[in-house]
Coordinates of C-alpha atoms and ligand atoms in Angstrom, one line a residue:
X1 CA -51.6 -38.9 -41.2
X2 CA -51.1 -35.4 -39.6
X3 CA -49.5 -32.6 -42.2
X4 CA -46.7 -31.3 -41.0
X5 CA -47.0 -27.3 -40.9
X6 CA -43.3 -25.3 -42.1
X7 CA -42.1 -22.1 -41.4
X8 CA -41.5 -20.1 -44.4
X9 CA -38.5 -18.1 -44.7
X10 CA -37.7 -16.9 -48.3
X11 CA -40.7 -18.9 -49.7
X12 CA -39.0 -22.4 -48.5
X13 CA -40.5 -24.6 -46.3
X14 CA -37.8 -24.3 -43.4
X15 CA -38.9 -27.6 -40.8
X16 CA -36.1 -27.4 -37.6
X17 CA -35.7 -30.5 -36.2
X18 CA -36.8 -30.3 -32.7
X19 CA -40.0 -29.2 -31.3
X20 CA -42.9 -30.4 -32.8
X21 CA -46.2 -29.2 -31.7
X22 CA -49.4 -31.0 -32.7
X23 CA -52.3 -29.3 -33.9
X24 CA -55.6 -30.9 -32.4
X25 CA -59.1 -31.0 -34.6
X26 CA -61.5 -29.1 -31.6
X27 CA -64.3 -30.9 -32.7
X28 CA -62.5 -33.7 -32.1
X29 CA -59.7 -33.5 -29.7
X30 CA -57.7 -35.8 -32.6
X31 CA -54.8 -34.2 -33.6
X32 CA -54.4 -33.8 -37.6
X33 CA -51.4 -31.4 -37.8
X34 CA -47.8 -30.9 -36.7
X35 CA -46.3 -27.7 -36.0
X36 CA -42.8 -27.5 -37.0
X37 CA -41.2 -24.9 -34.2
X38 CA -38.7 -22.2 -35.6
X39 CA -36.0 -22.4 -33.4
X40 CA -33.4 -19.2 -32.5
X41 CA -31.5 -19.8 -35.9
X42 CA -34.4 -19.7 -38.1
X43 CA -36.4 -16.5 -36.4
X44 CA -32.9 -15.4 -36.9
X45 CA -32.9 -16.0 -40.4
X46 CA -36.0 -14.9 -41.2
X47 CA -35.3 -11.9 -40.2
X48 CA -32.4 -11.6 -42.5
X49 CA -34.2 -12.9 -45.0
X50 CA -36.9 -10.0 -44.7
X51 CA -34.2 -7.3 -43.9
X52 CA -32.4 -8.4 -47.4
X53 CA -35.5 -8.5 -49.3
X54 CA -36.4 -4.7 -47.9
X55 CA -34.0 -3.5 -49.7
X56 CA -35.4 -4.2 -53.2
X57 CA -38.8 -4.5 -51.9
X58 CA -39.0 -0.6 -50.7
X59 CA -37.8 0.5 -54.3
X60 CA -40.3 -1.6 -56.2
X61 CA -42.5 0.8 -58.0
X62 CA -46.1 1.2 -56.4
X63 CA -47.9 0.2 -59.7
X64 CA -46.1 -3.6 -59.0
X65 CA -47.4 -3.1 -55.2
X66 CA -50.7 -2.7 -56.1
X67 CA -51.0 -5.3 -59.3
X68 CA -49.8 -7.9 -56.3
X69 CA -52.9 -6.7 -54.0
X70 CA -55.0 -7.3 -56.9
X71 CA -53.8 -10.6 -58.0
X72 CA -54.1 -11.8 -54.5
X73 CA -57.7 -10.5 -53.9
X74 CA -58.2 -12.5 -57.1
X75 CA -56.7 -15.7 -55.9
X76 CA -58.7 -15.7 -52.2
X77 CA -62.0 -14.6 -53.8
X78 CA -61.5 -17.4 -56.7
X79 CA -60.7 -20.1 -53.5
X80 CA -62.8 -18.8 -51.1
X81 CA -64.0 -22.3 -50.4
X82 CA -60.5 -24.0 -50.1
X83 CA -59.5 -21.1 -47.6
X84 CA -62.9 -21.7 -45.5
X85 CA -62.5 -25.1 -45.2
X86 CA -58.9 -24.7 -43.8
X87 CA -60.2 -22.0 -41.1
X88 CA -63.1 -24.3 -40.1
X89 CA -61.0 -27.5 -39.6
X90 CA -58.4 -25.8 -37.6
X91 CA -60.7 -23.1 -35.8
X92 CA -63.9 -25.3 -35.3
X93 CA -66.0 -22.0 -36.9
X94 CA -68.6 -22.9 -39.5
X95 CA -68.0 -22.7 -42.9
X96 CA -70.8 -19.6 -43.1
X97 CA -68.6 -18.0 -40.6
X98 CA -65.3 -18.9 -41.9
X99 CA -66.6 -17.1 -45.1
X100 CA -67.5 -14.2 -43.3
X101 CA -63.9 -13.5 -41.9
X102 CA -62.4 -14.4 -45.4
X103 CA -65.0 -11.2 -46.9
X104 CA -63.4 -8.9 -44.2
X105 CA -60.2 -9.7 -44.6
X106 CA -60.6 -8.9 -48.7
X107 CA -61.7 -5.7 -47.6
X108 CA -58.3 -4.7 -46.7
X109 CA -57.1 -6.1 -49.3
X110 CA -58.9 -4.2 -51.1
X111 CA -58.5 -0.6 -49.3
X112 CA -54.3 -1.5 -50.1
X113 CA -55.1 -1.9 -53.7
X114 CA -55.2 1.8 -53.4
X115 CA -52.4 2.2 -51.9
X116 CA -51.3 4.9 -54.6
X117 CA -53.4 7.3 -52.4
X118 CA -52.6 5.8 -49.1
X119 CA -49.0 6.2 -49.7
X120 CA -49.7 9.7 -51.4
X121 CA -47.4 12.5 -49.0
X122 CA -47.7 16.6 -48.7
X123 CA -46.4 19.1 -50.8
X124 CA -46.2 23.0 -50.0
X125 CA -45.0 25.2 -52.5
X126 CA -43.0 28.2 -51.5
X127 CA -43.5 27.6 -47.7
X128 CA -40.4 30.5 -47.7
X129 CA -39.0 32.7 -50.4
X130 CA -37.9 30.2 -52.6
X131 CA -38.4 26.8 -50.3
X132 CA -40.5 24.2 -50.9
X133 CA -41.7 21.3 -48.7
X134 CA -42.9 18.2 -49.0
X135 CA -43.8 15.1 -46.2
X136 CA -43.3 11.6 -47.9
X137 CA -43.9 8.4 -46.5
X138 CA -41.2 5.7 -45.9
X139 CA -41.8 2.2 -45.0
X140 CA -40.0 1.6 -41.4
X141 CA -38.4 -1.9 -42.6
X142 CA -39.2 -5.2 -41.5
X143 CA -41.8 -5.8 -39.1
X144 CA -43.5 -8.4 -36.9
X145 CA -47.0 -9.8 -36.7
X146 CA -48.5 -11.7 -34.3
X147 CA -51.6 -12.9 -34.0
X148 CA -54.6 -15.1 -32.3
X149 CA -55.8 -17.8 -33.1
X150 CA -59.8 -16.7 -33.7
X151 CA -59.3 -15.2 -36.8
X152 CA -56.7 -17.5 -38.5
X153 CA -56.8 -15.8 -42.1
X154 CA -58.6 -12.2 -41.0
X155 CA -56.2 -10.5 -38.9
X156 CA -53.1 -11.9 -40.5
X157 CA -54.3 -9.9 -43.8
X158 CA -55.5 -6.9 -41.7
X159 CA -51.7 -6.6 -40.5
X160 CA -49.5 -8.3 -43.3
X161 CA -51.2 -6.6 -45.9
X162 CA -51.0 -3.2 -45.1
X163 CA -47.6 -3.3 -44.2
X164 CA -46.3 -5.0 -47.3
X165 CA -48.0 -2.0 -49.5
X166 CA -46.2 0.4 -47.1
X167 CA -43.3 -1.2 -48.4
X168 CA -42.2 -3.2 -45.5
X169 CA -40.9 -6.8 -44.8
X170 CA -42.7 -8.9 -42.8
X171 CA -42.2 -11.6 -40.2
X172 CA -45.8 -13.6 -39.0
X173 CA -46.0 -15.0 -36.0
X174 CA -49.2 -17.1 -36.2
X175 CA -51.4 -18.8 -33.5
X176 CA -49.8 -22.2 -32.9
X177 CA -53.6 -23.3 -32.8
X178 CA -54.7 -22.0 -36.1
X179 CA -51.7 -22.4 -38.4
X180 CA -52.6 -23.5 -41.5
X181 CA -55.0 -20.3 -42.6
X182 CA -51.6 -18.3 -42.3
X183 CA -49.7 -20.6 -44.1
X184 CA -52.3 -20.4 -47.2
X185 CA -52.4 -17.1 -47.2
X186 CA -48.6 -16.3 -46.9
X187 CA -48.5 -18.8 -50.1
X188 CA -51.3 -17.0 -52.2
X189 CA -48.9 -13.6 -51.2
X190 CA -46.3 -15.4 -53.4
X191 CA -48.4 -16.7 -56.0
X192 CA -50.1 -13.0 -56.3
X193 CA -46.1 -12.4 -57.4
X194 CA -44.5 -11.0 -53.7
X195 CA -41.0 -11.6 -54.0
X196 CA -39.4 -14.3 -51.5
X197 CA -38.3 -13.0 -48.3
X198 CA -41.0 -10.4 -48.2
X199 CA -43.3 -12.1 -46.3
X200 CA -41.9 -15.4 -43.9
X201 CA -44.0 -17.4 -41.4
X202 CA -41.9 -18.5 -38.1
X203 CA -44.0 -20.5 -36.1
X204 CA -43.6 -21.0 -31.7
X205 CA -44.8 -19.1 -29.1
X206 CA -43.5 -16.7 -26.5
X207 CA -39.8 -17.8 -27.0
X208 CA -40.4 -16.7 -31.3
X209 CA -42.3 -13.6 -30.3
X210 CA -39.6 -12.7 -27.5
X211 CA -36.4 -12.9 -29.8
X212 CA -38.6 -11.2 -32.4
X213 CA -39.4 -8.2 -29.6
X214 CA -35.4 -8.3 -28.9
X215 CA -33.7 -8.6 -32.4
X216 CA -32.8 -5.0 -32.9
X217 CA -33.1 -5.4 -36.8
X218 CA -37.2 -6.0 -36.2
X219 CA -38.5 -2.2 -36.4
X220 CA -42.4 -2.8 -35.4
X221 CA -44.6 -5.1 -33.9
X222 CA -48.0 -5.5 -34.6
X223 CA -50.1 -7.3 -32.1
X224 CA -53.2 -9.3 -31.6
X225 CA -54.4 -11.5 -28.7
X226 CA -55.5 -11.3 -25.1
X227 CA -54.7 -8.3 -22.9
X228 CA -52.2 -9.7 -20.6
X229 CA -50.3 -10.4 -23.5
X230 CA -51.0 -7.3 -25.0
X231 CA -49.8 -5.8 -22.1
X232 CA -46.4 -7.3 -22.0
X233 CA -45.4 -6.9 -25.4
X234 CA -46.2 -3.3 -25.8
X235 CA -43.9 -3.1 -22.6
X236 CA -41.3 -5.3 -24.0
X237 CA -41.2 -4.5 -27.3
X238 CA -41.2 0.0 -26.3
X239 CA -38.3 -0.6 -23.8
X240 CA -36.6 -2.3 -27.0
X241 CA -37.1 0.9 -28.9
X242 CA -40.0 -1.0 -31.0
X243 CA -43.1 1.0 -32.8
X244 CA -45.9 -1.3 -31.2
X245 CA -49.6 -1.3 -31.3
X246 CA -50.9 -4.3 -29.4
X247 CA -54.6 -5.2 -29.4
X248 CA -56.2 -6.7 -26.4
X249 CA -59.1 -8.7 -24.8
X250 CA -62.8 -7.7 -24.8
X251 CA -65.9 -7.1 -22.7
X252 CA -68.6 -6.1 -25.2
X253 CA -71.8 -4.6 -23.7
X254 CA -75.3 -4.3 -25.6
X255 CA -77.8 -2.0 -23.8
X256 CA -81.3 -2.9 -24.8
X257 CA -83.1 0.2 -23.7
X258 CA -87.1 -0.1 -23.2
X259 CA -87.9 1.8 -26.1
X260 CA -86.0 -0.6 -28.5
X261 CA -87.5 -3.2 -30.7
X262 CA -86.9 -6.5 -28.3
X263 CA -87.4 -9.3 -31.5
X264 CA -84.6 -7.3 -33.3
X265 CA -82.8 -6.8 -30.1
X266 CA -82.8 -10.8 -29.1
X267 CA -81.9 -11.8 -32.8
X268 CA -78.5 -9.6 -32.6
X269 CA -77.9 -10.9 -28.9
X270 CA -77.8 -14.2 -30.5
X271 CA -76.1 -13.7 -33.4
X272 CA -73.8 -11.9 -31.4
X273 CA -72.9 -13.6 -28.4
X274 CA -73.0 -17.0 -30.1
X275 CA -71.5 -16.6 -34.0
X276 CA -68.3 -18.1 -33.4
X277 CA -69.0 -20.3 -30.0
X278 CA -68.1 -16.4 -28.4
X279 CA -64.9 -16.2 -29.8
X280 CA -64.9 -13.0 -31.2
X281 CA -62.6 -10.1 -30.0
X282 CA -66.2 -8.3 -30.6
X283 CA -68.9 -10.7 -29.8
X284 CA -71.5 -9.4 -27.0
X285 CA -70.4 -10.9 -23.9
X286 CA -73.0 -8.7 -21.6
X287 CA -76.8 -7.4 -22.3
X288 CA -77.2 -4.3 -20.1
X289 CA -81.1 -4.6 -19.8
X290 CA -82.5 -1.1 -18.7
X291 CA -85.3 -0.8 -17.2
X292 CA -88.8 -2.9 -17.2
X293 CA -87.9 -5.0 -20.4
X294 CA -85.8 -7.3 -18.7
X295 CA -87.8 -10.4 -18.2
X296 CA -89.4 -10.3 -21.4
X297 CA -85.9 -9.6 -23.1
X298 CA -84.4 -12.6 -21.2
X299 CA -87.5 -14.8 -22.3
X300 CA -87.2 -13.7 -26.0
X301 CA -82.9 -14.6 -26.0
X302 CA -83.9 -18.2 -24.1
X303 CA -86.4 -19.1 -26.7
X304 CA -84.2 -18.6 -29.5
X305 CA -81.1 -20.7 -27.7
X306 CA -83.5 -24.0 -27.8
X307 CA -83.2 -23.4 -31.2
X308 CA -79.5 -23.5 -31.8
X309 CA -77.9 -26.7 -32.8
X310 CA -74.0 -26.8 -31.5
X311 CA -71.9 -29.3 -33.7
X312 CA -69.0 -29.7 -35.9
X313 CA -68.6 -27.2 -38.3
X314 CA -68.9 -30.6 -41.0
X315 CA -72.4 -30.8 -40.4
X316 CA -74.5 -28.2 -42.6
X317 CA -77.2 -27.4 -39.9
X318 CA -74.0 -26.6 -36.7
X319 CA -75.2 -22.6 -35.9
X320 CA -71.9 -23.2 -33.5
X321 CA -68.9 -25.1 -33.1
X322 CA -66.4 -26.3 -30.4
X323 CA -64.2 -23.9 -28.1
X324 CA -60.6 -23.8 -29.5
X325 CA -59.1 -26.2 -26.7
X326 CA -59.8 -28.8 -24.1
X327 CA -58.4 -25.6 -21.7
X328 CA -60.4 -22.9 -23.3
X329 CA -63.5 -25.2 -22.3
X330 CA -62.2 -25.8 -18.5
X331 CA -62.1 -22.3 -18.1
X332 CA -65.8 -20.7 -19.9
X333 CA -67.5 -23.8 -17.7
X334 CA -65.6 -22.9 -14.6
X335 CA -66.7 -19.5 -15.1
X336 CA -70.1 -20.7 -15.5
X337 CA -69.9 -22.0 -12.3
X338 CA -68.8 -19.8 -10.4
X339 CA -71.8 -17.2 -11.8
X340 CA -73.7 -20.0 -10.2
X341 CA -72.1 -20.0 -6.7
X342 CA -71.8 -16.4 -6.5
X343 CA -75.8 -16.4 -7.0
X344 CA -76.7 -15.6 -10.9
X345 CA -79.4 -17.2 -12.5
X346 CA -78.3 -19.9 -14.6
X347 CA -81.4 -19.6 -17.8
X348 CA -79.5 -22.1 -20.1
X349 CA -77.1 -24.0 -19.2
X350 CA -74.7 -24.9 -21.8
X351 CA -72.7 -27.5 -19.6
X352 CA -75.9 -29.7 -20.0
X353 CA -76.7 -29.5 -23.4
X354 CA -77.2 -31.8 -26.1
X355 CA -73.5 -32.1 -27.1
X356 CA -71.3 -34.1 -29.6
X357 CA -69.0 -36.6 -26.8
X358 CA -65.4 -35.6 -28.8
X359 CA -63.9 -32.3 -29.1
X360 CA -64.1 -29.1 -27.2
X361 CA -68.0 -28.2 -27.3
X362 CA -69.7 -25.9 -24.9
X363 CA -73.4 -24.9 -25.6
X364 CA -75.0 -21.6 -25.6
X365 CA -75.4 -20.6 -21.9
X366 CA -77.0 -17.4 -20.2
X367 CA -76.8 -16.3 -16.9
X368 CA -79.0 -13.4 -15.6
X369 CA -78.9 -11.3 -12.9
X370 CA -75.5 -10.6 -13.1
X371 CA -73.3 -8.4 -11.3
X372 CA -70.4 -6.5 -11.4
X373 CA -68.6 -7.6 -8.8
X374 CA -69.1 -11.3 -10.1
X375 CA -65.9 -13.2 -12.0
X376 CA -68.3 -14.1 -14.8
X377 CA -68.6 -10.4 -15.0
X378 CA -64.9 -9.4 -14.6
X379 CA -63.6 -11.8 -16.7
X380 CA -63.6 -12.1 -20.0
X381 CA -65.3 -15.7 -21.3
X382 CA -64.5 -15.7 -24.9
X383 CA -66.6 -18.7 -25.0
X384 CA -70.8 -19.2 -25.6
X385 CA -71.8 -17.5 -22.7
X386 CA -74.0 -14.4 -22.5
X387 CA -74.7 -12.6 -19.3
X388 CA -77.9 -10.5 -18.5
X389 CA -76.5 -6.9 -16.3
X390 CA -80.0 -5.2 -15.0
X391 CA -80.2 -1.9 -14.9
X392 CA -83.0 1.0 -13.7
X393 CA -81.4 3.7 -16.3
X394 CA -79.6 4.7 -19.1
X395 CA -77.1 6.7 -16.8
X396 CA -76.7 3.4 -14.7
X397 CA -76.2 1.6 -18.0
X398 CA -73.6 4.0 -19.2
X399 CA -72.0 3.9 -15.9
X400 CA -71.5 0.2 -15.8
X401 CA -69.6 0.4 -19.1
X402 CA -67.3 3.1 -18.5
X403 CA -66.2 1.4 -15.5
X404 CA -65.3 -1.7 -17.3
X405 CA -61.5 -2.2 -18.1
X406 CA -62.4 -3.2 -21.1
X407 CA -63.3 -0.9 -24.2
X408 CA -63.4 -3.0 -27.5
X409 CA -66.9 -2.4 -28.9
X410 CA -70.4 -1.6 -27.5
X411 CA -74.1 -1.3 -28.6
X412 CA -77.4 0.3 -27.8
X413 CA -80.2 -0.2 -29.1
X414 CA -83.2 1.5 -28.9
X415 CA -85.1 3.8 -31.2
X416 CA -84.9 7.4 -30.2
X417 CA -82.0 9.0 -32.0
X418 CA -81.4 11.6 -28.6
X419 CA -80.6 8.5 -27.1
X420 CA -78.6 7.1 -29.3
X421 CA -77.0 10.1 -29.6
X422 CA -76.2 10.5 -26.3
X423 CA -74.6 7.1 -25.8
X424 CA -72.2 8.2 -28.9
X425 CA -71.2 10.9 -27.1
X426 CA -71.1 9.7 -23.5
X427 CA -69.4 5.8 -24.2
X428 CA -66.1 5.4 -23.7
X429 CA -65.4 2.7 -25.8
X430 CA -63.7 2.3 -29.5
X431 CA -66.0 0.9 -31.6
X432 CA -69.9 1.8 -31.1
X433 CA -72.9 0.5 -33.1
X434 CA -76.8 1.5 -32.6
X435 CA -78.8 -1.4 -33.4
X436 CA -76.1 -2.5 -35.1
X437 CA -74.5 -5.5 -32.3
X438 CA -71.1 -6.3 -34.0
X439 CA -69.7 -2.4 -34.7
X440 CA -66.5 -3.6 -36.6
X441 CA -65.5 -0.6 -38.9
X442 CA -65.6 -1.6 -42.9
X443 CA -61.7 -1.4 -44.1
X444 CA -62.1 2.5 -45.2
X445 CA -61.8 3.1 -41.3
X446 CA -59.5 1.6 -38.8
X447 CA -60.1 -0.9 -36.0
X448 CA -59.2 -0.4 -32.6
X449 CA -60.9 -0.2 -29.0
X450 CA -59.8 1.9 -25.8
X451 CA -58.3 1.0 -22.7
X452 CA -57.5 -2.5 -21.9
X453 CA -58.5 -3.4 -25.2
X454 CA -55.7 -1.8 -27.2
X455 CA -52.3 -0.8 -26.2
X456 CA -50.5 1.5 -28.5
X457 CA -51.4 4.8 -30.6
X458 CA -52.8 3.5 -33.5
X459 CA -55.9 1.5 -34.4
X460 CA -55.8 -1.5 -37.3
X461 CA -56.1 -2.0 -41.1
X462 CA -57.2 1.2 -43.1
X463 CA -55.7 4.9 -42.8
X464 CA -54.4 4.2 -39.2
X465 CA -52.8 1.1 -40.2
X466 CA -50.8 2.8 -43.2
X467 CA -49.2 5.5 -40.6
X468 CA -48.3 2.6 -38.4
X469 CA -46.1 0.9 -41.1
X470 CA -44.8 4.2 -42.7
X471 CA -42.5 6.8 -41.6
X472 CA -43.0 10.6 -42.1
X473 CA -40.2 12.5 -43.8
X474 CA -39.9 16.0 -44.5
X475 CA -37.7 17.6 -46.9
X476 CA -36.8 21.3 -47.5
X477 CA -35.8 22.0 -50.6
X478 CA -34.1 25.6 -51.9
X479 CA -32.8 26.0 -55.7
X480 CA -30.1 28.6 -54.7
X481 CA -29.7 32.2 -56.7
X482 CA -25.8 31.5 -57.7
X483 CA -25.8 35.5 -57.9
X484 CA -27.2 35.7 -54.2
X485 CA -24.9 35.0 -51.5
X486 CA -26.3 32.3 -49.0
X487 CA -24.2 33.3 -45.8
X488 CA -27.1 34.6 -43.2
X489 CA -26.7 33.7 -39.5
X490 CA -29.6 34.1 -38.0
X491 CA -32.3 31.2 -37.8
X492 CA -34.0 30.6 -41.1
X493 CA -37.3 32.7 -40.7
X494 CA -38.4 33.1 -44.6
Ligands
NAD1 P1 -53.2 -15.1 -26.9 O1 -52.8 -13.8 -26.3 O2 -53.1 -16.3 -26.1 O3 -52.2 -15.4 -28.2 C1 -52.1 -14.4 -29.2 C2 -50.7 -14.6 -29.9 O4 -49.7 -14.3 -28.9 C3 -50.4 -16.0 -30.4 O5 -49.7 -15.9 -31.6 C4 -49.6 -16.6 -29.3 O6 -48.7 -17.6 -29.8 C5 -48.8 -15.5 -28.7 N1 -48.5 -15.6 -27.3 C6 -49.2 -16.2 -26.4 N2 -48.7 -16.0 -25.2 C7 -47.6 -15.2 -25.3 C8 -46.6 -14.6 -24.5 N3 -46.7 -14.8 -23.2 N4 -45.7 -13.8 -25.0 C9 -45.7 -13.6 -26.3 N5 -46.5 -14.1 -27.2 C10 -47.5 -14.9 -26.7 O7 -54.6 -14.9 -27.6 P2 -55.5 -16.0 -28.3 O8 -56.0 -17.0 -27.3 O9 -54.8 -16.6 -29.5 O10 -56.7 -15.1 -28.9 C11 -57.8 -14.8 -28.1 C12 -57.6 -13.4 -27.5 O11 -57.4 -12.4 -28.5 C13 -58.9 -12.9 -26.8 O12 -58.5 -12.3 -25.6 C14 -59.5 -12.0 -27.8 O13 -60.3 -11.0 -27.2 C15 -58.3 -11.4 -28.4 N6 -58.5 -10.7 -29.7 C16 -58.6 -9.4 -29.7 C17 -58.8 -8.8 -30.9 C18 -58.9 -7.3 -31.0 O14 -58.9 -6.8 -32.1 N7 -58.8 -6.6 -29.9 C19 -59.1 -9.6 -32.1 C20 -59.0 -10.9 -32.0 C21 -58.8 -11.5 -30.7

């Protein structure tokens, strides 16, 4: 029997009749979940749950705040293994992976468990005779977070997190796809000791995030998905007077120049491109080969696909699992198609591979010869599909990138450190490794690509994240001289 998944609003299970969406098994197609939809009354009470619960929540001492951050990195790391299961049934990821994204979550757990110093503000003494002034930092109230559904648990506690330590409220918005992982997680908030109506879960989709964008008592949106989405809601929610950042789609390049080591260079192509199936907002979607090493480059990456097995993340030797939905596959296999009509080389073809019959299962594909003008190029896949760009230069390699509308993360690897150094410099991307494929920044730093990938000032999770949820205030503070007279009409100076 499917498991019905609830809202919660004040820590209660809150299950609207009405819309019920199912949640399929994508290594199966089968569906083993309902989704209970929060209709307009109980976004709307949510929200009222979170703006009552501010109130206290704000004023609860920051030593409480940061006991709950420990208690619940306690309760993840201690059921690790429950969470992963839950991300791998709903997601399709393996359990290897699913472990990976619980780790980088806890690391911003972790970073919030010192929020003491996060949360720290400015003092300067005698700024004028007499006057004192200090910045502190306010939570902004109760804010929304919405998120995709390819990292179910990850970027729910990048967002939810940080702003409950700021001293916020929070309403999630989870992927109807990949419910359940938010659900847990929103549970092990309470039993870390969060209050009720600190944290709710409404679940829906454009019609939730739209009255969420709208309700005037919502202060900030955070936002995590594809771009056109992106787009719209930093749009929306900025002509409704919202603080927004809204993280968008990817395009992730890896320039293998001829100098670099081509074994290490094909393993991270691999483990880039297909960890996931592809669905990473950071996987490597395009190798920029420069040069003369791009047959022998292509060779080394094709070898190593034979060798991947693509199956359900239930058996122990799946390197990959299914594609999220049935539409998710039509579209990365029309793609591949039409890199094949507009005259790529398809190397592996992962329409033809040895595949389970059920569930949404593409296999690791790459197309070479590539160009930019292609739709398999344009595009993004966020599926198993790498694609081989050839280049004569590092300036042409560069070149290609900067032009991209896309901006998430990049690579180059190579082993001359002027190189290197020069690609830093010159890339205008967010988020840059050197021999290092998947650049995501540990949780001391924040997260956050350029252009089309992000829209919005601020990146995600770490110091960025806690000026996102805070608000500065400064206060100017004078102990008058009762035996000094204060009249003075002329503009405060010193
Ligand atoms: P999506 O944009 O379809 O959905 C993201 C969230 O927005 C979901 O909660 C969904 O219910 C909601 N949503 C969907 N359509 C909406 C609309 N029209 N109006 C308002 N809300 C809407 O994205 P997805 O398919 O869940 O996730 C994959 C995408 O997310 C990829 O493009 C990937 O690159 C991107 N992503 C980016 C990052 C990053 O950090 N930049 C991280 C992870 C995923």
């Amino acid at each position: 029997m499917s498991s019905l998944v609830p809202n919660l609003v004040s820590g209660v299970a809150v299950e609207p009749q009405g819309s019920r969406v199912p949640v399929l098994d994508p290594a199966t197609g089968e569906e083993f979940g309902v989704l209970c939809r929060a209709d307009e009354q109980t976004v709307s009470e949510a929200i009222s749950a979170a703006e009552k619960a501010f109130v206290s929540w704000r004023q609860t001492p920051l030593a409480k705040r940061t006991e709950i951050m420990f208690n619940l990195r306690q309760i993840i790391r201690s059921r690790a293994d429950e969470l992963a299961k839950v991300i791998s049934r709903e997601h399709g990821k393996t359990l290897d992976d699913a472990m990976g994204e619980i780790t980088r979550g806890l690391e911003n757990v972790e970073f919030c468990a010192g929020l003491l110093s996060h949360m720290k503000g400015e003092f300067l003494e005698q700024a004028a005779t007499g006057i004192d002034v200090k910045q502190i930092k306010q939570p902004v109230g109760v804010v929304s977070c919405v998120t995709p559904f390819n990292f179910p648990a990850m970027v729910p506690l990048w967002m939810i997190t940080t702003a409950i330590a700021a001293g916020n409220a929070v309403i999630l918005k989870p992927s109807e796809h990949t419910p359940f992982a938010a659900n847990w997680v929103v549970e092990a908030f309470h039993e870390a000791g969060l209050p009720p109506g600190v944290l709710n879960v409404v679940h829906g989709g454009k019609e939730v995030v739209d009255q969420l964008i709208e309700d005037r008592r919502v202060k900030a949106i955070s936002f995590v998905g594809s771009t056109p989405v992106a787009r719209s809601i930093y749009a929306n929610a900025a002509l409704n007077g919202k603080r927004v950042q809204a993280l968008g789609g990817a395009k992730n390049h890896m320039v293998v120049m001829p100098d670099a080591d081509l074994e290490a260079a094909a393993d991270c192509a691999i483990s880039a491109g297909f960890g996931s199936a592809g669905e990473r907002c950071m996987a490597i979607s395009v190798v920029v080969a420069v040069g003369t090493i791009a047959d022998e480059l292509v060779e080394k990456i094709s070898n190593r696909i034979k060798t991947l097995t693509t199956g359900p993340s239930t058996n122990s030797d799946s390197d990959m699992g299914p594609v999220i939905t049935a539409e998710a596959k039509d579209r990365i296999t029309g793609l591949i198609q039409s890199a094949a009509d507009d005259g790529a080389t398809i190397v592996c073809d992962g329409r033809g591979a040895d595949l389970p019959t059920q569930g949404f299962f593409v296999g690791p594909t790459l197309i070479d010869t590539v160009s930019p003008e292609m739709a398999v190029y344009q595009q993004e896949i966020f599926g198993p599909v790498l694609c081989v760009v050839r280049v004569n230069s590092f300036d042409e390699a560069v070149e290609l990138i900067n032009g991209n509308q896309f901006a998430n993360g990049t690579a180059v690897f190579t082993r001359d450190g002027q190189t290197a150094r020069e690609f830093e410099f010159r890339i205008e991307v967010g988020m840059v490794g050197v021999n290092v494929p998947i650049p995501v920044p540990i949780g001391a730093f924040s997260f956050g690509g350029w252009k089309d990938s992000l829209f919005g000032d601020t990146h995600m999770y770490g110091p960025e994240s806690f000026n996102f949820y805070t608000r500065r205030k400064v206060v100017t503070t004078k102990w008058p001289n009762p035996n000094e007279t204060q009249i003075s009409l002329g503009f405060p100076t010193n």
